Amino acid sequence: MTLSRFLLRRLVFSVPVVIGVLFFTFALVRIGGQDPVALLAGPTATVQEIELVRRELGLDQPFFVQFAIYAQKVLSFDLGKSWLSNKPVLGELLDRLPVTFELMFWGILLGALVGIPVGLHAAFRVDRAFDQISRFVSLLGFSIPTYWLGLVMLFVFFFLLEWAPPGMGRISLIVTPPPRITGSYLIDGLLTANWEAAHSALSQLVLPVICVAIVASAPIIKQTRAMAIEVLGRDYVRLARAAGLPERAVRGIVWRNALVPVATFIGTEITGLVGTASLIEYVFAWGGMGQYGLHAITSGDFAVVQGYVLFLALFSVLVFVIVDVLGFLLEPRAGGGS
Amino acid sequence: MSAAALPPSARPLPSRPLPSRSLPMRLARRVVGIARRSPTLAIGAGIILAFALLAIFHGWAMPHDPVRAYPTEVLKPPSARFWFGTDGNGMDVFSRVIYGTLYAFGIALPSVAIGLLLGVPIGLWTGYRGGMFDETTMRVIDALRVFPIIILALAIVAATGQSLVNVIFVIGLIDAPIFVRVVRAEVLALRSSNFVEAARALGNPTWRILFVHLLPNALRGAIAQTSVRAAWAVRISATLAFLGVGIQQPTPEWGAMIRQGAEFIVTGQWWVAMFPGCALILLVLGFNMFGDGAQDLLDPQRKTGK
Amino acid sequence: MTLLTVENLHTHFVSRSLDNEIRVARALNGVGFSLERGRILGLVGETGAGKSLTALSIMGLLKPPARIVEGRIDFEGRDLAAMPPDELNRLRGDRLALIVQNPRASLDPLARIGEQLARVHRAHRKADVATAHRRAVEMLAAVGLPDPERRARSWPHELSGGMAQRVLIAMALINEPQLVIADEPTTGLDVTVQAQILDLIQGMVRARGLGAIVITHDLGVVAHYCDDIAVMYAGSIVEQGATRDVLADPRHPYTINLVDSTPERLKIGSGRVFGGAPPNLFALPEGCHYRLRCPRATGACAAPPPWVAGVGGRLTRCHHLEPR
């Protein structure tokens, strides 16, 4: 099977999922027994505005016509308007996407760079001290509330030790942000040779990135360990041992075979992590998409809530496709070769 | 480490009752045996038990009324009178942390029960029947994976009106697909086994096969998940409260307490957020450890790699 | 010349039950045999009799909770049972090699065939990549794979079961071992391919003068390909000798049962059906392990049975036989 055929097939399979996602977000503002118009137009809407929204959504029409109207609006990139800012939801989300991306990218990268070796190391010595400790640490990572972790980090590194800046956004208040190129202050600062801005952005990044990494590494450790243990039990590893390959070579075989499923797993975790990380954004006043979405939820800005959930869900559909394609390319069995 | 790693003929026979031992003695040996096999499970069970006792005897354990404000004692650090200090309203953090166990269990237990009540029958049915219904259910459950769960829970609670009952129902609803998946897998493995075939041949009605023959096994397989879901329920309900969704101040709930403490922690009054956070972590960790250990015990291959 | 002597080998699984009681599964109970250079020994018995476990014990591939508690494994003058793991690992794939069942699952799915063979060669010989690759291609040709250059570049998933088994044989023989153990090498292969694989193993072993152990539950395989036979029951050898002698005139009640229950013999057969529960390794009977299933069992069988000599060096472990 060629890559293009695989991709096509994969995309076709995603269509029902996308329809399901659309239906779900459509239903989100209609399940509570509350008036969807009231939810979407917001508490400050005037009578005329409410009427306008009601007609736009086609609420006098039958249910499925309403859904068709919603789907059509989404397909023409109209996710509605926030009543708080009176701006289109999609634009607001896209504005903040690079901000969240910056945090997630470094956080997940760090989490994987720590989690994968730890998980492998534990799998090679099941039930020994290192395994027991890493297992406990991983369970602890599953158990720590992210926001509390952020608060404790701030208390220790900002208040007690004074190593870190306060958790108030992505750059110090007294530093002028660099002009927007990528949306990441760190990279934009480096690109424009604005060392002061880059340095400030970097020091603001450290704590939240470590928080994301801790949260991300717990499932990565657990999954890597489980995958590696599974591979260790496979016939080809036993044969490698029977053929007297040195332990290093055996481990090489194990980790290469565990890598694809682990990478797939990390891919499927990304969206969940964006959700979890939004609490870290909230604590550090990061100003990204996650904080924006949380703020919308707590302030009842339902056009944004609906748009945010839809955006994340469609994003993970895309990530799943990318992960599958990568898996296809890495697996000789699937025809990609390496 | 386990009998399952042996060749088939080496597996132990069904254990015979040991004639010379009394019941408490045998019970004690079983407890020690399980604790040896999985210390994780034992520690987890111990933590859960300790918190359960705190919840039951909260009235006796709390030195102060958890919502009584001492206006002259606002934000006092831990002392002999207030072991965990006082919060921004002058309430005793220690008493509030203890009272918080009631909220933790009070939300986790019913929501997991709802998840089980919904998920187990659907899982039994889809697994046993297969076909279109199974296919559709599984596709829907697969599709649900694209939503980030925390955001989903928050959004639904916000959209359905913020009340404690809604929080419980939403957590239960989100858990249900997970139980469907676990129970279905268990049933699929058992569907064509001898004892189910025999039950069918004897003319048992379907409901009887499902609930009498398959359910006990399916539930055994769901034990580990149940504990992990309880951990998640405690965590997510605290998260909702931390954001002020569902549970409001000054309810003595851990998440709500951390929310208040968040204001003070960067100015050095760490105790307001620290102690409820530690209690939260400890209980969630207990549930997670119990679940992890139970999984090892039920599925030894997972641990040893066969 | 003796290549391998196994003496009084005991391998146990030690575990704890949920009731915190130590449970010991006595999986091997004093296995002993010896193998001459250039001969093929067939190890037969029902599932769980300890055939594969004997192979794993010799190769030092036991995993906890299984371990050798007693016995000697004398190979080329050294005791494998007492050898440090590292040293034994250097012998594996070099002086002694294993051919396993399920060949397709036994190849690393992420490495090309040639690379996998070269990997084994280079683990034991100082060879550069190019030399190792040449050696790999040479071995692929030797096991009768057409177009070995191209095969060396194949991925495991591109091979049929029979081809994969030939690759495993090539891999086992690449460092010219002295002892080859084939653990059910034809299970899961097509019937027509089975004979080819066994012919190949036999041919290679004969041509190189190696000692070989073939583990199987198929008496037909033993009859066609093995010089000697050892019959195992509940972790012990109950009868051993030259294949022709043992199969023509089985003396141990278990061997008689085994031979009778093989399809070709059933036609002539005595009508006895192979039956009874497999032995419980946690609670083996004292004395002769077979006595609970044995038609000839008497009170005497509660004592450990003696080895009784037969014609042509045959040994049978039973109370009810007279030496011949």
mmCIF file of N, CA and C in Angstrom, chain A residues 163-222:
data_model
loop_
_atom_site.group_PDB
_atom_site.id
_atom_site.type_symbol
_atom_site.label_atom_id
_atom_site.label_comp_id
_atom_site.label_asym_id
_atom_site.label_seq_id
_atom_site.Cartn_x
_atom_site.Cartn_y
_atom_site.Cartn_z
ATOM 1 N N TRP A 163 14.337 32.029 42.822
ATOM 2 C CA TRP A 163 15.044 31.681 41.587
ATOM 3 C C TRP A 163 14.214 32.017 40.356
ATOM 4 N N ALA A 164 12.898 31.945 40.531
ATOM 5 C CA ALA A 164 12.030 32.076 39.361
ATOM 6 C C ALA A 164 11.242 33.367 39.453
ATOM 7 N N PRO A 165 10.850 33.908 38.321
ATOM 8 C CA PRO A 165 9.994 35.103 38.319
ATOM 9 C C PRO A 165 8.589 34.727 38.759
ATOM 10 N N PRO A 166 7.758 35.714 39.143
ATOM 11 C CA PRO A 166 6.378 35.401 39.522
ATOM 12 C C PRO A 166 5.620 34.801 38.344
ATOM 13 N N GLY A 167 4.610 34.028 38.654
ATOM 14 C CA GLY A 167 3.846 33.401 37.586
ATOM 15 C C GLY A 167 2.837 34.349 37.007
ATOM 16 N N MET A 168 3.346 35.327 36.294
ATOM 17 C CA MET A 168 2.448 36.337 35.743
ATOM 18 C C MET A 168 2.700 36.510 34.265
ATOM 19 N N GLY A 169 2.429 35.472 33.507
ATOM 20 C CA GLY A 169 2.511 35.596 32.059
ATOM 21 C C GLY A 169 3.818 35.127 31.483
ATOM 22 N N ARG A 170 4.017 35.469 30.215
ATOM 23 C CA ARG A 170 5.078 34.855 29.450
ATOM 24 C C ARG A 170 6.345 35.697 29.404
ATOM 25 N N ILE A 171 6.244 36.917 29.869
ATOM 26 C CA ILE A 171 7.419 37.790 29.837
ATOM 27 C C ILE A 171 7.274 38.803 30.951
ATOM 28 N N SER A 172 8.388 39.219 31.492
ATOM 29 C CA SER A 172 8.341 40.154 32.610
ATOM 30 C C SER A 172 7.617 41.433 32.206
ATOM 31 N N LEU A 173 6.876 42.013 33.180
ATOM 32 C CA LEU A 173 6.075 43.192 32.882
ATOM 33 C C LEU A 173 6.931 44.374 32.460
ATOM 34 N N ILE A 174 8.185 44.400 32.903
ATOM 35 C CA ILE A 174 9.010 45.560 32.586
ATOM 36 C C ILE A 174 9.804 45.374 31.301
ATOM 37 N N VAL A 175 9.634 44.231 30.650
ATOM 38 C CA VAL A 175 10.354 43.990 29.397
ATOM 39 C C VAL A 175 9.382 44.182 28.232
ATOM 40 N N THR A 176 9.810 44.878 27.207
ATOM 41 C CA THR A 176 8.953 45.060 26.032
ATOM 42 C C THR A 176 8.983 43.780 25.204
ATOM 43 N N PRO A 177 7.812 43.236 24.907
ATOM 44 C CA PRO A 177 7.801 41.998 24.117
ATOM 45 C C PRO A 177 8.335 42.260 22.713
ATOM 46 N N PRO A 178 8.981 41.254 22.114
ATOM 47 C CA PRO A 178 9.480 41.406 20.744
ATOM 48 C C PRO A 178 8.319 41.447 19.765
ATOM 49 N N PRO A 179 8.533 41.965 18.552
ATOM 50 C CA PRO A 179 7.463 41.956 17.539
ATOM 51 C C PRO A 179 7.061 40.523 17.221
ATOM 52 N N ARG A 180 5.793 40.325 16.901
ATOM 53 C CA ARG A 180 5.285 38.968 16.711
ATOM 54 C C ARG A 180 5.724 38.395 15.367
ATOM 55 N N ILE A 181 6.471 37.313 15.399
ATOM 56 C CA ILE A 181 6.818 36.595 14.173
ATOM 57 C C ILE A 181 6.199 35.204 14.239
ATOM 58 N N THR A 182 6.624 34.413 15.268
ATOM 59 C CA THR A 182 6.060 33.079 15.438
ATOM 60 C C THR A 182 4.994 33.063 16.527
ATOM 61 N N GLY A 183 4.998 34.061 17.387
ATOM 62 C CA GLY A 183 4.071 34.069 18.513
ATOM 63 C C GLY A 183 4.732 33.609 19.798
ATOM 64 N N SER A 184 5.943 32.996 19.672
ATOM 65 C CA SER A 184 6.679 32.599 20.862
ATOM 66 C C SER A 184 7.659 33.704 21.203
ATOM 67 N N TYR A 185 7.525 34.267 22.414
ATOM 68 C CA TYR A 185 8.415 35.367 22.798
ATOM 69 C C TYR A 185 9.868 34.926 22.777
ATOM 70 N N LEU A 186 10.103 33.682 23.190
ATOM 71 C CA LEU A 186 11.474 33.196 23.231
ATOM 72 C C LEU A 186 12.088 33.197 21.828
ATOM 73 N N ILE A 187 11.395 32.592 20.880
ATOM 74 C CA ILE A 187 11.940 32.477 19.527
ATOM 75 C C ILE A 187 11.964 33.841 18.845
ATOM 76 N N ASP A 188 10.880 34.614 19.027
ATOM 77 C CA ASP A 188 10.851 35.940 18.417
ATOM 78 C C ASP A 188 11.965 36.818 18.986
ATOM 79 N N GLY A 189 12.196 36.690 20.283
ATOM 80 C CA GLY A 189 13.263 37.454 20.913
ATOM 81 C C GLY A 189 14.610 37.085 20.328
ATOM 82 N N LEU A 190 14.825 35.771 20.132
ATOM 83 C CA LEU A 190 16.093 35.324 19.554
ATOM 84 C C LEU A 190 16.214 35.781 18.114
ATOM 85 N N LEU A 191 15.106 35.711 17.362
ATOM 86 C CA LEU A 191 15.144 36.068 15.936
ATOM 87 C C LEU A 191 15.466 37.542 15.749
ATOM 88 N N THR A 192 14.936 38.362 16.677
ATOM 89 C CA THR A 192 15.173 39.803 16.525
ATOM 90 C C THR A 192 16.370 40.261 17.352
ATOM 91 N N ALA A 193 17.132 39.280 17.845
ATOM 92 C CA ALA A 193 18.329 39.570 18.648
ATOM 93 C C ALA A 193 18.006 40.431 19.860
ATOM 94 N N ASN A 194 16.783 40.299 20.362
ATOM 95 C CA ASN A 194 16.389 41.025 21.568
ATOM 96 C C ASN A 194 16.666 40.117 22.765
ATOM 97 N N TRP A 195 17.923 40.116 23.220
ATOM 98 C CA TRP A 195 18.352 39.136 24.226
ATOM 99 C C TRP A 195 17.607 39.302 25.531
ATOM 100 N N GLU A 196 17.297 40.537 25.876
ATOM 101 C CA GLU A 196 16.604 40.769 27.135
ATOM 102 C C GLU A 196 15.242 40.103 27.129
ATOM 103 N N ALA A 197 14.514 40.277 26.026
ATOM 104 C CA ALA A 197 13.191 39.667 25.916
ATOM 105 C C ALA A 197 13.302 38.155 25.911
ATOM 106 N N ALA A 198 14.276 37.626 25.158
ATOM 107 C CA ALA A 198 14.439 36.174 25.070
ATOM 108 C C ALA A 198 14.750 35.602 26.444
ATOM 109 N N HIS A 199 15.627 36.285 27.169
ATOM 110 C CA HIS A 199 15.992 35.799 28.492
ATOM 111 C C HIS A 199 14.799 35.807 29.429
ATOM 112 N N SER A 200 14.057 36.899 29.403
ATOM 113 C CA SER A 200 12.884 36.994 30.265
ATOM 114 C C SER A 200 11.864 35.912 29.900
ATOM 115 N N ALA A 201 11.645 35.721 28.584
ATOM 116 C CA ALA A 201 10.676 34.716 28.147
ATOM 117 C C ALA A 201 11.113 33.327 28.602
ATOM 118 N N LEU A 202 12.437 33.083 28.498
ATOM 119 C CA LEU A 202 12.952 31.774 28.898
ATOM 120 C C LEU A 202 12.733 31.525 30.391
ATOM 121 N N SER A 203 13.039 32.564 31.199
ATOM 122 C CA SER A 203 12.903 32.335 32.638
ATOM 123 C C SER A 203 11.435 32.193 33.035
ATOM 124 N N GLN A 204 10.538 32.826 32.266
ATOM 125 C CA GLN A 204 9.117 32.628 32.548
ATOM 126 C C GLN A 204 8.673 31.221 32.156
ATOM 127 N N LEU A 205 9.353 30.669 31.141
ATOM 128 C CA LEU A 205 8.952 29.355 30.625
ATOM 129 C C LEU A 205 9.291 28.214 31.583
ATOM 130 N N VAL A 206 10.403 28.359 32.316
ATOM 131 C CA VAL A 206 10.968 27.202 33.012
ATOM 132 C C VAL A 206 9.958 26.484 33.907
ATOM 133 N N LEU A 207 9.347 27.200 34.855
ATOM 134 C CA LEU A 207 8.460 26.524 35.805
ATOM 135 C C LEU A 207 7.259 25.857 35.131
ATOM 136 N N PRO A 208 6.486 26.589 34.307
ATOM 137 C CA PRO A 208 5.346 25.903 33.688
ATOM 138 C C PRO A 208 5.766 24.714 32.815
ATOM 139 N N VAL A 209 6.899 24.824 32.124
ATOM 140 C CA VAL A 209 7.346 23.711 31.291
ATOM 141 C C VAL A 209 7.657 22.498 32.172
ATOM 142 N N ILE A 210 8.309 22.753 33.314
ATOM 143 C CA ILE A 210 8.597 21.623 34.205
ATOM 144 C C ILE A 210 7.299 20.998 34.700
ATOM 145 N N CYS A 211 6.309 21.827 35.001
ATOM 146 C CA CYS A 211 5.014 21.285 35.446
ATOM 147 C C CYS A 211 4.400 20.393 34.360
ATOM 148 N N VAL A 212 4.369 20.889 33.129
ATOM 149 C CA VAL A 212 3.805 20.086 32.041
ATOM 150 C C VAL A 212 4.606 18.796 31.889
ATOM 151 N N ALA A 213 5.925 18.916 31.994
ATOM 152 C CA ALA A 213 6.767 17.728 31.822
ATOM 153 C C ALA A 213 6.472 16.684 32.891
ATOM 154 N N ILE A 214 6.281 17.142 34.127
ATOM 155 C CA ILE A 214 5.982 16.186 35.202
ATOM 156 C C ILE A 214 4.658 15.482 34.917
ATOM 157 N N VAL A 215 3.662 16.279 34.533
ATOM 158 C CA VAL A 215 2.348 15.691 34.254
ATOM 159 C C VAL A 215 2.432 14.742 33.057
ATOM 160 N N ALA A 216 3.218 15.128 32.043
ATOM 161 C CA ALA A 216 3.297 14.302 30.834
ATOM 162 C C ALA A 216 4.104 13.040 31.068
ATOM 163 N N SER A 217 5.112 13.126 31.935
ATOM 164 C CA SER A 217 6.021 11.991 32.041
ATOM 165 C C SER A 217 5.391 10.802 32.764
ATOM 166 N N ALA A 218 4.416 11.047 33.667
ATOM 167 C CA ALA A 218 3.832 9.918 34.420
ATOM 168 C C ALA A 218 3.251 8.851 33.490
ATOM 169 N N PRO A 219 2.336 9.226 32.583
ATOM 170 C CA PRO A 219 1.829 8.177 31.690
ATOM 171 C C PRO A 219 2.884 7.658 30.712
ATOM 172 N N ILE A 220 3.843 8.497 30.351
ATOM 173 C CA ILE A 220 4.881 8.028 29.413
ATOM 174 C C ILE A 220 5.739 6.961 30.084
ATOM 175 N N ILE A 221 6.106 7.183 31.354
ATOM 176 C CA ILE A 221 6.882 6.167 32.075
ATOM 177 C C ILE A 221 6.094 4.869 32.134
ATOM 178 N N LYS A 222 4.836 4.968 32.528
ATOM 179 C CA LYS A 222 4.025 3.767 32.706
ATOM 180 C C LYS A 222 3.879 3.003 31.389
#
